[in-house]
XYZ file of N, CA and C in Angstrom:
276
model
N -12.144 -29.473 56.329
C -13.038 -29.013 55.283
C -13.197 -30.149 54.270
N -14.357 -30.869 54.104
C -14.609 -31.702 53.171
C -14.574 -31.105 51.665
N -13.950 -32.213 50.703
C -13.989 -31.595 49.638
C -14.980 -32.017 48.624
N -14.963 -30.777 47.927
C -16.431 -30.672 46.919
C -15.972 -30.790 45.736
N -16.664 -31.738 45.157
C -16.068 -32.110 43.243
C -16.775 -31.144 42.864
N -18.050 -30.427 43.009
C -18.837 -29.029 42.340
C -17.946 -28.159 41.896
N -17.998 -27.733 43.541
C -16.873 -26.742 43.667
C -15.607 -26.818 43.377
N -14.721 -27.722 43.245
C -13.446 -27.522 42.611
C -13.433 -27.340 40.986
N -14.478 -28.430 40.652
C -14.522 -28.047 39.048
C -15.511 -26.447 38.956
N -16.035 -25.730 39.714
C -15.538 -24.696 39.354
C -14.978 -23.502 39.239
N -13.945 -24.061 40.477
C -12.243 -23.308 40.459
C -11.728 -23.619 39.206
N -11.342 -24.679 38.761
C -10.775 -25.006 37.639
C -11.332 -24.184 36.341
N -12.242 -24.494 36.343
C -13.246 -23.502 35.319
C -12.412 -22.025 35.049
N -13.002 -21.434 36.339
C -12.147 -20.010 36.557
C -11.054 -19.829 36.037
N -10.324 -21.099 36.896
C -9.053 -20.943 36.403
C -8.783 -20.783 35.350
N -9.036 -21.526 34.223
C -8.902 -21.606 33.055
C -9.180 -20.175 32.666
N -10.500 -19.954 32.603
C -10.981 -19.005 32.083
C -10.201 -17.939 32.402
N -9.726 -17.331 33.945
C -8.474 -16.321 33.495
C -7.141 -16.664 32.744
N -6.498 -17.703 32.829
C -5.318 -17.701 32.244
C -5.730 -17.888 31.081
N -7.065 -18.277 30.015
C -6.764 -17.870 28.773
C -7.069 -16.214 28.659
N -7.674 -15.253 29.333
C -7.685 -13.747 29.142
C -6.928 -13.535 29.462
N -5.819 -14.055 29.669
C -4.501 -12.914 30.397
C -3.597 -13.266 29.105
N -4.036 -14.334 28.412
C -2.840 -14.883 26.867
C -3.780 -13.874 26.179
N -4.984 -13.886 26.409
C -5.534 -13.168 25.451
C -4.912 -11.268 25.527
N -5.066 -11.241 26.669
C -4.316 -9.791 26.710
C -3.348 -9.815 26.299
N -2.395 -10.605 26.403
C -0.716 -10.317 26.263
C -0.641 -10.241 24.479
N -1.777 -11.415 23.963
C -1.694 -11.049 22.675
C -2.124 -9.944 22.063
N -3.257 -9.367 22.945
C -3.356 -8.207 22.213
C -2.448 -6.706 22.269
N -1.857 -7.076 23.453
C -0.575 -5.561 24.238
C 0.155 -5.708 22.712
N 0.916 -7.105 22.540
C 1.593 -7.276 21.275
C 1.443 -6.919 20.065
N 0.112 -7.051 19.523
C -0.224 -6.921 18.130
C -0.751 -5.286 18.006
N -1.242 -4.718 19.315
C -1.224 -3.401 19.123
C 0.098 -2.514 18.858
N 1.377 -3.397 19.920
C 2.424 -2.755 19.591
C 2.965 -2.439 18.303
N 2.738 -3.780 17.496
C 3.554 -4.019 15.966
C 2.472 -3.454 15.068
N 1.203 -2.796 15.361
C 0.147 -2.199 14.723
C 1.056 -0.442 15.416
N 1.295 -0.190 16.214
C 1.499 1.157 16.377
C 3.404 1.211 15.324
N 3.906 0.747 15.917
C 5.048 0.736 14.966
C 4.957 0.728 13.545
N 4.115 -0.229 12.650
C 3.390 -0.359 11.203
C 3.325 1.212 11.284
N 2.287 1.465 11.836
C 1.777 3.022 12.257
C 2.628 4.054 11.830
N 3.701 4.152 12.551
C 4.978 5.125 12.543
C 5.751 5.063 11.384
N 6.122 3.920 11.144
C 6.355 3.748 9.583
C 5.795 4.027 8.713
N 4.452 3.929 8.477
C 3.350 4.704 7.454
C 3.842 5.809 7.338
N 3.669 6.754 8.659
C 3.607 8.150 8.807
C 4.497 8.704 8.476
N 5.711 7.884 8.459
C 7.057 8.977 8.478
C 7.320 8.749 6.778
N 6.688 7.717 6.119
C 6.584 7.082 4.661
C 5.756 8.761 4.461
N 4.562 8.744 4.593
C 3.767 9.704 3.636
C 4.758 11.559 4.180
N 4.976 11.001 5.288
C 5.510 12.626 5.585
C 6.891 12.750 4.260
N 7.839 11.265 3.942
C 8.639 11.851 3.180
C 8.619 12.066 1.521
N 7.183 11.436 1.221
C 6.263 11.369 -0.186
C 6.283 12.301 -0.335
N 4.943 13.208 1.166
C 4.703 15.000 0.913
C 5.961 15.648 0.301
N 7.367 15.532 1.001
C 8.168 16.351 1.371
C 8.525 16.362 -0.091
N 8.919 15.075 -1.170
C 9.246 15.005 -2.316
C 8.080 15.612 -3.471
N 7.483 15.501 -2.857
C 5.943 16.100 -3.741
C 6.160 17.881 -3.373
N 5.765 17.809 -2.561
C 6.434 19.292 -2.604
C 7.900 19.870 -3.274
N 9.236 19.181 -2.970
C 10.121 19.958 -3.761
C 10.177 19.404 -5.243
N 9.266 18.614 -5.786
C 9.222 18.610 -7.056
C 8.223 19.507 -7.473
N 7.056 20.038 -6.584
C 6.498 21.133 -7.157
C 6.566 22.470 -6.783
N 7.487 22.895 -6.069
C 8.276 24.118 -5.847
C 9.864 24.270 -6.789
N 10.277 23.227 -7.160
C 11.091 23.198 -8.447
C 10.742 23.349 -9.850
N 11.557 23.942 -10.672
C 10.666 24.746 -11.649
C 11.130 23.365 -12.666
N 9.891 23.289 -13.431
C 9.490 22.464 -14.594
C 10.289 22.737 -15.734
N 10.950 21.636 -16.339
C 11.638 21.449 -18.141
C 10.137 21.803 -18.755
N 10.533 23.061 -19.922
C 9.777 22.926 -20.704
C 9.615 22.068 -21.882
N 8.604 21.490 -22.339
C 7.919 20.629 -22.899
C 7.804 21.432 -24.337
N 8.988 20.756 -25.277
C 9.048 21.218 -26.332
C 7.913 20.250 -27.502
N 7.050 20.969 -27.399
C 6.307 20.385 -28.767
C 6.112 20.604 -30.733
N 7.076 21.665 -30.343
C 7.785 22.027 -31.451
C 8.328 20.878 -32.744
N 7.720 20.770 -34.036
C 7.955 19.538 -34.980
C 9.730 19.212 -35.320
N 10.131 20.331 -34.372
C 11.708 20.419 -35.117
C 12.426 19.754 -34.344
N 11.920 19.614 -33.043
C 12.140 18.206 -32.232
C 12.552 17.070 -32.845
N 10.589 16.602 -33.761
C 10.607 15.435 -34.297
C 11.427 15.493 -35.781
N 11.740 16.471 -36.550
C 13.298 16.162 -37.581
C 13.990 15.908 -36.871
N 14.721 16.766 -35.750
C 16.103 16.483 -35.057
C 16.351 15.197 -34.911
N 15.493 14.845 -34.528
C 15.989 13.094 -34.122
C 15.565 12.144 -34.967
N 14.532 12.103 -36.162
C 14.552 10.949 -36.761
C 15.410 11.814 -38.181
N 15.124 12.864 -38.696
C 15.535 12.952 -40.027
C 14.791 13.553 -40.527
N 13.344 12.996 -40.660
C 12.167 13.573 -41.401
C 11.168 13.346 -40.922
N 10.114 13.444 -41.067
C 9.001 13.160 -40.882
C 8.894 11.822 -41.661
N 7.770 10.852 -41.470
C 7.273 9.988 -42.147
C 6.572 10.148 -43.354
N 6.296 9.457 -44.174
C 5.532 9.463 -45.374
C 4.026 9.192 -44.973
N 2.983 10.357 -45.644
C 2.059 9.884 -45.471
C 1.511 8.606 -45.686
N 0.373 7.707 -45.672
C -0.056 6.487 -46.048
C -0.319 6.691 -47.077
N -0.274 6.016 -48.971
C -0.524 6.110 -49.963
C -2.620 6.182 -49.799
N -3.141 6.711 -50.757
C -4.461 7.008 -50.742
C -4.793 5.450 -51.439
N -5.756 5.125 -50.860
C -6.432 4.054 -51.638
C -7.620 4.438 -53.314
N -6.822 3.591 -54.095
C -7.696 3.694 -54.836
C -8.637 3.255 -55.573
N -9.951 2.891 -55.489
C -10.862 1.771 -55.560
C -11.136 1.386 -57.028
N -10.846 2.233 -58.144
C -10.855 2.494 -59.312
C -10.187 1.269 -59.485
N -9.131 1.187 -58.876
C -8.021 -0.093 -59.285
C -8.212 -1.323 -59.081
N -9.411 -1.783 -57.714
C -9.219 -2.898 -57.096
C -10.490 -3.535 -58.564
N -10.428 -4.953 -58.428
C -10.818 -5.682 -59.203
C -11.898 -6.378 -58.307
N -13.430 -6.577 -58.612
C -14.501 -7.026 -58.251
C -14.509 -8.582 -58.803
């Protein structure tokens, strides 16, 4: 069988051309894997968010004292109002 420079270059061709789709597959088997794992981790993340979101809102709430006797208890007094301005006084 005589040989053909055509034809071998384009075996070679081929060639090439599958062994880069088969890197190309292997890269993608891979990055889907570590995309499905990411995945699972998300999921089991928001499933244990819900779970805390829920028993903080099936647990009953501190009431929210807005009561001023709060604000004596802990400083003393109340503050002083701001003195009134009086324009009578200022000098032009």
């Amino acid at each position: 069988m005589p040989h053909d420079p055509i034809l071998q270059e384009k075996v070679d061709i081929l060639s090439f051309t599958v062994s880069n789709q088969e890197e190309t597959i292997r890269i993608l088997r891979k990055t889907l894997s570590e995309m499905t794992e990411s995945l699972s981790k998300a999921r089991k993340e928001v499933r244990d968010l819900d779970n805390k979101l829920e028993k903080a809102i099936s647990s009953p709430q501190p009431a929210v004292n807005t009561n001023s006797s709060t604000w004596l208890k802990r400083i003393g007094k109340f503050p002083s109002p701001p003195a009134k301005l009086d324009l009578s006084k200022i000098d032009s």
